[in-house]
Coordinates of C-alpha atoms in Angstrom, one line a residue:
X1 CA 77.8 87.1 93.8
X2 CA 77.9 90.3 93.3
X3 CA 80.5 93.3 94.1
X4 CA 80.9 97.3 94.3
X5 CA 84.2 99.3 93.7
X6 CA 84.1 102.1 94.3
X7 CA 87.1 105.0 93.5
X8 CA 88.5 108.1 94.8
X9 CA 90.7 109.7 92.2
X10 CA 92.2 112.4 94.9
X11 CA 95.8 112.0 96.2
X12 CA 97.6 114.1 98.0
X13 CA 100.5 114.7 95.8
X14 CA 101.4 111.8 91.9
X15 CA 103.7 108.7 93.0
X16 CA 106.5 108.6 90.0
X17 CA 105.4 105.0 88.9
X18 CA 101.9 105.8 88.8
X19 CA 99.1 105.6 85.8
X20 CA 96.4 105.7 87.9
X21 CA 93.6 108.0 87.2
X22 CA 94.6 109.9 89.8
X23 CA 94.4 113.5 90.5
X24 CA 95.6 116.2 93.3
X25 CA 93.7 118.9 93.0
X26 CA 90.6 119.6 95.5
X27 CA 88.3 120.8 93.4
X28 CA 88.0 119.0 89.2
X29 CA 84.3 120.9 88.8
X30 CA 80.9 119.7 88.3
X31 CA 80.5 118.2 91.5
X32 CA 83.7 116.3 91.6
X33 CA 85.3 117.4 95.0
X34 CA 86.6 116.1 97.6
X35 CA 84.3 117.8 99.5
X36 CA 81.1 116.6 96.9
X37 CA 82.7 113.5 96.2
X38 CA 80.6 111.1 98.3
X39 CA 77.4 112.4 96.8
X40 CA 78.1 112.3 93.6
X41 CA 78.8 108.9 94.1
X42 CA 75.9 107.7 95.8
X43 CA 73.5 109.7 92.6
X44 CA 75.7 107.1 90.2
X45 CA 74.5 104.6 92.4
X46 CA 70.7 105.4 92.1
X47 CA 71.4 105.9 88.6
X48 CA 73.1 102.0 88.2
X49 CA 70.3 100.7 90.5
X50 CA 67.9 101.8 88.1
X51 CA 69.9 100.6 85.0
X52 CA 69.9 97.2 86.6
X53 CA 66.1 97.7 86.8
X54 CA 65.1 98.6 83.7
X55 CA 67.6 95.6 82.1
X56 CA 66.4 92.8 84.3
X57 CA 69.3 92.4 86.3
X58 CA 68.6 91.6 89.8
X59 CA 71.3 91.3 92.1
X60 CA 71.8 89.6 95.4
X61 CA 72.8 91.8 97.9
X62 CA 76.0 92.8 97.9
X63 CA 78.9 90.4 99.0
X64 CA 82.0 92.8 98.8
X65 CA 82.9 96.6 98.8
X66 CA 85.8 98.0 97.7
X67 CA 87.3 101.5 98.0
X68 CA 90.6 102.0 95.8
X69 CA 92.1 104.8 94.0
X70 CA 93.8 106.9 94.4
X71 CA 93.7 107.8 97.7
X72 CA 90.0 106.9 99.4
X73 CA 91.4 107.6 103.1
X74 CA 91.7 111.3 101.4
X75 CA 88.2 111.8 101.8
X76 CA 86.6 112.1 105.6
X77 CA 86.1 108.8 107.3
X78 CA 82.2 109.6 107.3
X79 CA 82.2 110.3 103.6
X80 CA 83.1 106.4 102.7
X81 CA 80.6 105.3 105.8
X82 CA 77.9 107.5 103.8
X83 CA 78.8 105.3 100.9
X84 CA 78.7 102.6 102.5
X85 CA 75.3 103.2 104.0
X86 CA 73.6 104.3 100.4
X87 CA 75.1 100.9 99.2
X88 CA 73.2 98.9 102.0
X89 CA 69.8 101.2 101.2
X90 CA 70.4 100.6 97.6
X91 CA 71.6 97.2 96.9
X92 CA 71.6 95.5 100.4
X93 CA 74.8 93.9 102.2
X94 CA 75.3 90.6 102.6
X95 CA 75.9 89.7 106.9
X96 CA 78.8 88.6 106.5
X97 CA 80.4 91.2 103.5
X98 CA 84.3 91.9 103.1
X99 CA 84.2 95.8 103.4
X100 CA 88.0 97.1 102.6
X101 CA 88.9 100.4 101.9
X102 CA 93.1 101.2 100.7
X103 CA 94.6 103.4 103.1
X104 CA 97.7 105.5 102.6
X105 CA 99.5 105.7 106.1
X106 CA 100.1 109.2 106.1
X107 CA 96.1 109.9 106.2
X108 CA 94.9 107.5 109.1
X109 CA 95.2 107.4 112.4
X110 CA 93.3 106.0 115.0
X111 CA 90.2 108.2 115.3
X112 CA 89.5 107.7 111.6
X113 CA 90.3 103.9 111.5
X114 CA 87.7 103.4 114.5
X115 CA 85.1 105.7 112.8
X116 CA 85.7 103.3 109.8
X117 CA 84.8 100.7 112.2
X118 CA 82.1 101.7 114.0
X119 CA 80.4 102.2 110.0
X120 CA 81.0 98.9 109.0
X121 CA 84.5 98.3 107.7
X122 CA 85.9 94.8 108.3
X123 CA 89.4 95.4 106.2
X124 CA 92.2 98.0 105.6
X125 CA 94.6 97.7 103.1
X126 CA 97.8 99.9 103.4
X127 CA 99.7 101.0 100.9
X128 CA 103.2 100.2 102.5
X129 CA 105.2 100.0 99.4
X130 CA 108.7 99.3 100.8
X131 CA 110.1 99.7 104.7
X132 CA 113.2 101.4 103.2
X133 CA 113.9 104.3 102.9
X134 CA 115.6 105.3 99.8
X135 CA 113.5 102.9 97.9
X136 CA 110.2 105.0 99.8
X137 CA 112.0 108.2 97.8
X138 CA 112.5 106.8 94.6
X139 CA 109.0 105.7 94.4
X140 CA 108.2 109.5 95.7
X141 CA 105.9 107.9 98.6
X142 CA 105.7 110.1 101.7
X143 CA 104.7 107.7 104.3
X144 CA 107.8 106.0 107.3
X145 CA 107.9 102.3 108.1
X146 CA 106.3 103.5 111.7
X147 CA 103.4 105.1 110.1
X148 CA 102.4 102.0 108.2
X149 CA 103.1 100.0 112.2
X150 CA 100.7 102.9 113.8
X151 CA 97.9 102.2 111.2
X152 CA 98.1 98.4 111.2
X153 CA 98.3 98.3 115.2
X154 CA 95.1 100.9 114.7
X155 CA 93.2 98.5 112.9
X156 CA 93.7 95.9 115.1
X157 CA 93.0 97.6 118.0
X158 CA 89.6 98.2 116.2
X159 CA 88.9 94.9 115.0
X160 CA 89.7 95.2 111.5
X161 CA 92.0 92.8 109.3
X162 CA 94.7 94.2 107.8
X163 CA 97.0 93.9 104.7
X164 CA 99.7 95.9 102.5
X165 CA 100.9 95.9 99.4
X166 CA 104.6 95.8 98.7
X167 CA 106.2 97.0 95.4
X168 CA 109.8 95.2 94.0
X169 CA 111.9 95.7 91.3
X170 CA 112.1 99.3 92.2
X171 CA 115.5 101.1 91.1
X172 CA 118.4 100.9 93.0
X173 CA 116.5 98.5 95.4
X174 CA 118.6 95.6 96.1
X175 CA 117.8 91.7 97.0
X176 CA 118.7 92.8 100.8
X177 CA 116.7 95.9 100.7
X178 CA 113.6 93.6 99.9
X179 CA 114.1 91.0 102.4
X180 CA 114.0 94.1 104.8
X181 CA 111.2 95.0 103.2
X182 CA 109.4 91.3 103.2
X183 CA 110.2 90.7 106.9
X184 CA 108.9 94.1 107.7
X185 CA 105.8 93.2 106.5
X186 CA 105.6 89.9 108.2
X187 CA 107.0 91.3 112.1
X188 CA 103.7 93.4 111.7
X189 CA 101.0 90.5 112.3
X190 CA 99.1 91.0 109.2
X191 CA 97.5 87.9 107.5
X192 CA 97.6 89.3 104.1
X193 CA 100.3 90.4 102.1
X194 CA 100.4 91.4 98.3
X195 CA 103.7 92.0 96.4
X196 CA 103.6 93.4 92.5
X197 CA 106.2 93.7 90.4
X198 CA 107.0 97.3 89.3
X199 CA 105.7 98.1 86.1
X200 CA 106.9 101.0 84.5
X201 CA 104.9 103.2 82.1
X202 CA 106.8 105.9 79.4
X203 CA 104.4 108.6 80.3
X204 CA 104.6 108.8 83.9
X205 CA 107.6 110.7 85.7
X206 CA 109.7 107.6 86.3
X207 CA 109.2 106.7 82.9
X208 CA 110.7 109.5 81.5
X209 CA 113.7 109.2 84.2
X210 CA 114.4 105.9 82.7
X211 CA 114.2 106.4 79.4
X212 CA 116.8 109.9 80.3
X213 CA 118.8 107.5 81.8
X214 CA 118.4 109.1 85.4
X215 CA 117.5 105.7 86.9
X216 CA 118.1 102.2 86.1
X217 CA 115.3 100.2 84.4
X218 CA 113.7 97.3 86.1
X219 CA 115.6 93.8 85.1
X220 CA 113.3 90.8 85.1
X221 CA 115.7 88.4 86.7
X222 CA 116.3 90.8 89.5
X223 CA 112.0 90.5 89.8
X224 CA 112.3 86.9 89.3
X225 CA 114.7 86.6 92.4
X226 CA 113.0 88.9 94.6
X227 CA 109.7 87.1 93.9
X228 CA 111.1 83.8 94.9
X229 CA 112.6 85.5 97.9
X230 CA 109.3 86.6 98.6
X231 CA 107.3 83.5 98.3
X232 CA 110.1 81.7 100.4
X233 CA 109.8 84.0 104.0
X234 CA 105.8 84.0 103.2
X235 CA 105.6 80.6 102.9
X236 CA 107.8 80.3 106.4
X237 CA 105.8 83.0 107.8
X238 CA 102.3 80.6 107.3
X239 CA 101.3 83.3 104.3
X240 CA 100.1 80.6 101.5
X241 CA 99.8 82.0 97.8
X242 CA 96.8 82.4 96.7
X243 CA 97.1 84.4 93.3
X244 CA 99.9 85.2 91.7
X245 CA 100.6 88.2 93.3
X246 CA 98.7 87.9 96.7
X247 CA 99.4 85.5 99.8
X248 CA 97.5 85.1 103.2
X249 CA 96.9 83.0 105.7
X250 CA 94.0 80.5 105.4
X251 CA 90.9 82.3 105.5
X252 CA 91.9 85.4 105.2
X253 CA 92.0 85.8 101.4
X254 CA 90.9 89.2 99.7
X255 CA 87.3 88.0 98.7
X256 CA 87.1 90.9 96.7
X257 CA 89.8 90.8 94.4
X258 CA 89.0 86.9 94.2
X259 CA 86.0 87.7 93.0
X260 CA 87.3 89.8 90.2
X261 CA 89.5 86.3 89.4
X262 CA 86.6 84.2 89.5
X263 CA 84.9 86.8 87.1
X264 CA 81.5 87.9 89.4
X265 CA 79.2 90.5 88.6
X266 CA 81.0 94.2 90.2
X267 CA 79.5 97.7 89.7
X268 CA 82.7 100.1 89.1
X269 CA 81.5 103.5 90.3
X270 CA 83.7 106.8 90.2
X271 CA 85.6 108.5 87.4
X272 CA 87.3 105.1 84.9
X273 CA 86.0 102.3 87.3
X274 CA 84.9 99.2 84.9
X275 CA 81.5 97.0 85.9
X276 CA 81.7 93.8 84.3
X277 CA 78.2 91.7 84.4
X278 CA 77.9 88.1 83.2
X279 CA 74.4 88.0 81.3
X280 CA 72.2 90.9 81.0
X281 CA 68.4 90.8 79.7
X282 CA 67.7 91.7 76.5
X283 CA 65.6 95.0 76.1
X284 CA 63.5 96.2 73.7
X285 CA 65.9 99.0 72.4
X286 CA 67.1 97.8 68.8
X287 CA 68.8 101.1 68.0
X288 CA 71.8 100.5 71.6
X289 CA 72.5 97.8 69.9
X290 CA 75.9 98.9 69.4
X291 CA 76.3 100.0 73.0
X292 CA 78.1 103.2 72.0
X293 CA 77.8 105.9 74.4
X294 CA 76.0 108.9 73.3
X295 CA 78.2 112.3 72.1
X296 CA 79.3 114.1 74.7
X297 CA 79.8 110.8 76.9
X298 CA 77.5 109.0 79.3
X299 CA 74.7 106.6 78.8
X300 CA 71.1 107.7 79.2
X301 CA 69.6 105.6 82.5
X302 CA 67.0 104.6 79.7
X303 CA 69.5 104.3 77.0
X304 CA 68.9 100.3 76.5
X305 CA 72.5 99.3 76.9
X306 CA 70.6 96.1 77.7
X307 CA 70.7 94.9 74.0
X308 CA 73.0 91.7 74.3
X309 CA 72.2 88.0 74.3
X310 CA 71.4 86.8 78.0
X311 CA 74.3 84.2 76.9
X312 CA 76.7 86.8 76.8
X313 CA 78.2 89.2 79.3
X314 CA 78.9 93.1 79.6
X315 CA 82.0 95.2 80.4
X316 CA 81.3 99.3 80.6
X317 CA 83.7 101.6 81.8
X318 CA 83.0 105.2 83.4
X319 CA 84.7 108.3 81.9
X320 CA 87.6 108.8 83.3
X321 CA 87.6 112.4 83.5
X322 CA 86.2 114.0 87.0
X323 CA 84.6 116.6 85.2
X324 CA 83.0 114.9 82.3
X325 CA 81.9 112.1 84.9
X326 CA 80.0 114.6 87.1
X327 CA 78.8 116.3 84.2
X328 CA 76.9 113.5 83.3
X329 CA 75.5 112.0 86.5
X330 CA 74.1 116.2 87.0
X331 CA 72.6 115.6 83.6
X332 CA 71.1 112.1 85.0
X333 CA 72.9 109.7 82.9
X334 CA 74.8 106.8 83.7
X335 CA 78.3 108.0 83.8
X336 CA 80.2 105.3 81.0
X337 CA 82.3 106.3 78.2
X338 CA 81.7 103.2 76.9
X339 CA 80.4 99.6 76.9
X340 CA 81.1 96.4 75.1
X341 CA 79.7 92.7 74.7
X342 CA 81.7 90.1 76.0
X343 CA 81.4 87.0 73.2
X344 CA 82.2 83.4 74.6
X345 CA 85.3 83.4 72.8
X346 CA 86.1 86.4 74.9
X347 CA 84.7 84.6 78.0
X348 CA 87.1 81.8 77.2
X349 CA 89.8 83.6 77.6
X350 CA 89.3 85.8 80.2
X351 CA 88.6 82.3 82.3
X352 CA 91.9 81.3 81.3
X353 CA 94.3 84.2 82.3
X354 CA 92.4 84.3 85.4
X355 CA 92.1 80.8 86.3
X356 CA 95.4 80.2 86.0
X357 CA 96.8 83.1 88.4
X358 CA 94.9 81.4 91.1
X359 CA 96.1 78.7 93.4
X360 CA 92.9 77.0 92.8
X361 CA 93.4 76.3 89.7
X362 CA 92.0 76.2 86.5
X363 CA 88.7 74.0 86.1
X364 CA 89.1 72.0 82.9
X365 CA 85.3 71.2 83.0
X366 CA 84.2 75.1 83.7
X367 CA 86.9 75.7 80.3
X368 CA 85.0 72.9 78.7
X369 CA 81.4 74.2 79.0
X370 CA 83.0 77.6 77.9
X371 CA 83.9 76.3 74.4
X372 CA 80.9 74.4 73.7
X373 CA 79.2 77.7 74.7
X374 CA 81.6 79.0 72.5
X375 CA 81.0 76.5 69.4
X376 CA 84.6 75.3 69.3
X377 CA 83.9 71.6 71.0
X378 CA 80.9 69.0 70.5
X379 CA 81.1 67.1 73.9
X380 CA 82.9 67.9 77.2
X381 CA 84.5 64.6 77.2
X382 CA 86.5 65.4 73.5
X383 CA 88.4 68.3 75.7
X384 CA 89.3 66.6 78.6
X385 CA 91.2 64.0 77.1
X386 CA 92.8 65.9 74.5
X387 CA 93.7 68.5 77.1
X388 CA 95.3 66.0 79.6
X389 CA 97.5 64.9 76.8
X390 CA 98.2 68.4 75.7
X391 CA 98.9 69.7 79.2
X392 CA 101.4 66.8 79.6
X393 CA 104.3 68.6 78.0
X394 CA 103.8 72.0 80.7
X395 CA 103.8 69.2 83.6
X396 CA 106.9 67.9 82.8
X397 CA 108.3 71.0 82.4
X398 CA 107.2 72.2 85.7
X399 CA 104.8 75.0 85.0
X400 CA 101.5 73.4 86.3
X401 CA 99.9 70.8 88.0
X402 CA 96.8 68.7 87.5
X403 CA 94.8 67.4 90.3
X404 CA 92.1 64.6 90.2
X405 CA 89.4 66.5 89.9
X406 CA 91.0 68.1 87.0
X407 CA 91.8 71.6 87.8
X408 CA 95.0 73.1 86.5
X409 CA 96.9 75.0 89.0
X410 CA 100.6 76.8 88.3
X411 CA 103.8 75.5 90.1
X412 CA 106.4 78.8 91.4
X413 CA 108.2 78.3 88.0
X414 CA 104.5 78.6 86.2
X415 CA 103.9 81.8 88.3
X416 CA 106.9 83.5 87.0
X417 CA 106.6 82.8 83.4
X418 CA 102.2 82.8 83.6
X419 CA 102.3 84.7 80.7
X420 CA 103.6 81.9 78.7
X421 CA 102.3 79.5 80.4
X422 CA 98.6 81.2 79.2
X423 CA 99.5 81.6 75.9
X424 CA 100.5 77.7 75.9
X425 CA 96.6 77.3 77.0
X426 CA 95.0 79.6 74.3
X427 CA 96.9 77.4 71.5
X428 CA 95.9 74.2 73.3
X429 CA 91.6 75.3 73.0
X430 CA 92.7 77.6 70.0
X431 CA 91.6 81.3 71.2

């Protein structure tokens, strides 16, 4: 499989909570406008097709598009259609591709969400954050409870799916003030509901409020109990878990973001978007071996980034910057500030944490190939029966679950405390 993400770093005014790489202003120069935006994204495509090229890497057409920021539904509805169109001329779209763009409620309305349509959308995901509001102000969103109802019943109306996203553990918000929030979201018909927990950073604005003592700092057995209450009225709503933070009804799962979990092959494109491919061809260009981006930032189209075993994988990020980014696609180089090999101890992990956020599960015999990839096993069958008798301990204390076919999947009590219950895993293979 293979996936594009693409973002928009404009909002229309800084959230509190946020770390985004996000910015208001219209204009951040060397292309990057709001205005511009949309073509300077489509040269960073031509610019990745032709890095693909020139490393070997051929991609089935895409599978999954995804517009995040930031604020994409800042932009004109026929700038993220253009996109989408140089994505299909570029790369291709699979029939029946998952094409979702986030949506703040206070920039749709029904004339954009059907010209979204009519270019090939299939999924809006709206940035509801709470339906209460002195919880909406604390979190400095804009946006009313009927806004969010206007855009959703839009969507519909048009033929797309829809989801939101719901933030708890916000201050002052109280268990009642997230059921309202919870049911809100369920009494508007979507089939796909995230929830995260708020997570506060010291440099943004509500960081500093808490550490001033202005507002009250997020206490994890109040997220603990609002996650529970979550997972309860989803669960009688018909809204099944899926990852950790995301529940749906049956086949309506993000397929995006699962891919992401199930660790595909994405092109990130926009200022600080990551592209994460699982084997690239070596090229004959001794002297990238390093895959250090040249001064200045950027990587030549040429630049043979390519130099890595076809056994392992690659992760490159863009530079974050606006400026800096369109400085270097004008200069025809492929925007990253950076790229890095990912070993198969690395790989290991990374199919850990992820496997077990999913509902899924965990494959014991895709964790077993990993480490003889990685040299820490001689035979597939020495880890599975030393990990059954390992794992037994987390089963009885009701963090996970194994099925038959061996796949390890995390019970409620193994969602809350998933951090432990990874950590448990990496001493079990010993990462």
């Amino acid at each position: 499989m293979f996936e594009v993400y693409i973002h928009v770093p404009f909002c229309l005014r800084r959230c509190g909570y946020c770390d985004f790489n996000t910015y208001t202003a219209t204009d951040l120069g060397a292309g990057a406008s709001r205005g511009n935006y949309a073509n300077m994204v489509i040269r960073e495509m031509k610019l990745t097709k032709q890095w693909q090229l020139d490393h070997g890497i051929a991609e089935p057409p895409v599978s999954t598009v995804f517009f995040g920021g930031g604020t994409p539904t800042i932009l004109a509805a026929r700038d993220l259609v253009a996109m989408l169109d140089a994505i299909r001329k570029i790369w291709g779209i699979a029939p029946d591709a998952e094409i979702t763009t986030e949506a703040n409620p206070d920039t749709v309305n029904e004339y954009y969400i059907n010209e979204l349509a009519a270019g090939g959308f299939t999924r809006v995901s709206f940035g509801m954050q709470s339906a209460v509001p002195h919880v909406l102000k604390t979190l400095d969103r804009t946006h009313t409870p009927a806004n969010v109802a206007a855009g959703v019943n839009a969507a519909n109306k048009a033929g797309l799916r829809s989801s939101v996203d719901l933030i708890y553990g916000a201050p002052g918000e109280s268990l009642d003030d997230w059921r309202t929030s919870v049911t809100t979201a369920i009494d508007l018909g979507v089939n796909h509901i995230s929830a995260y927990a708020l997570t506060v950073e010291p440099t943004t604005k509500m960081g500093r409020q808490i550490a001033a003592g202005t507002l009250p700092k997020p206490n994890d057995d109040d997220e603990a109990a609002k996650y529970e209450i979550a997972d309860d009225l989803f669960a009688a709503a018909g809204l099944e878990w899926y990852e950790v933070s995301n529940w749906a009804r049956p086949g309506y799962e993000s397929q995006h973001n699962l891919g992401y979990w199930r660790n595909v092959d994405w092109a990130g494109l926009g200022p600080g978007a990551h592209s994460h491919y699982n084997a690239v061809t070596e090229a004959d260009h001794p002297q990238s071996a390093s895959l250090t981006a040249p001064a200045g930032g950027g990587c030549p189209a040429d630049a043979g980034l390519g130099v890595v075993s076809v056994s392992h994988g690659l992760r490159s990020w863009d530079i974050a910057h606006p400026r800096l980014w369109g400085t270097a696609i004008n200069e025809n180089r492929v925007p990253w500030a950076d790229s890095e090999t990912i070993t198969p101890e690395e790989n290991l992990e990374e199919l850990i944490m992820l496997g077990l956020r999913l509902h899924e599960g965990l494959d014991l015999y895709r964790i077993n190939r990993a480490i003889n990839d990685a040299g820490m096993s001689s035979t597939p069958q020495t880890l599975r029966n030393v990990s059954l008798d390992q794992l037994a301990p987390m089963v009885s204390e009701g963090l996970i679950t194994v099925s038959d076919n061996h796949r390890v999947v995390p019970t409620r009590r193994g969602r809350l405390l998933n951090d432990s219950v990874i950590e448990q895993f990496f001493d079990f293979v010993g990462v």
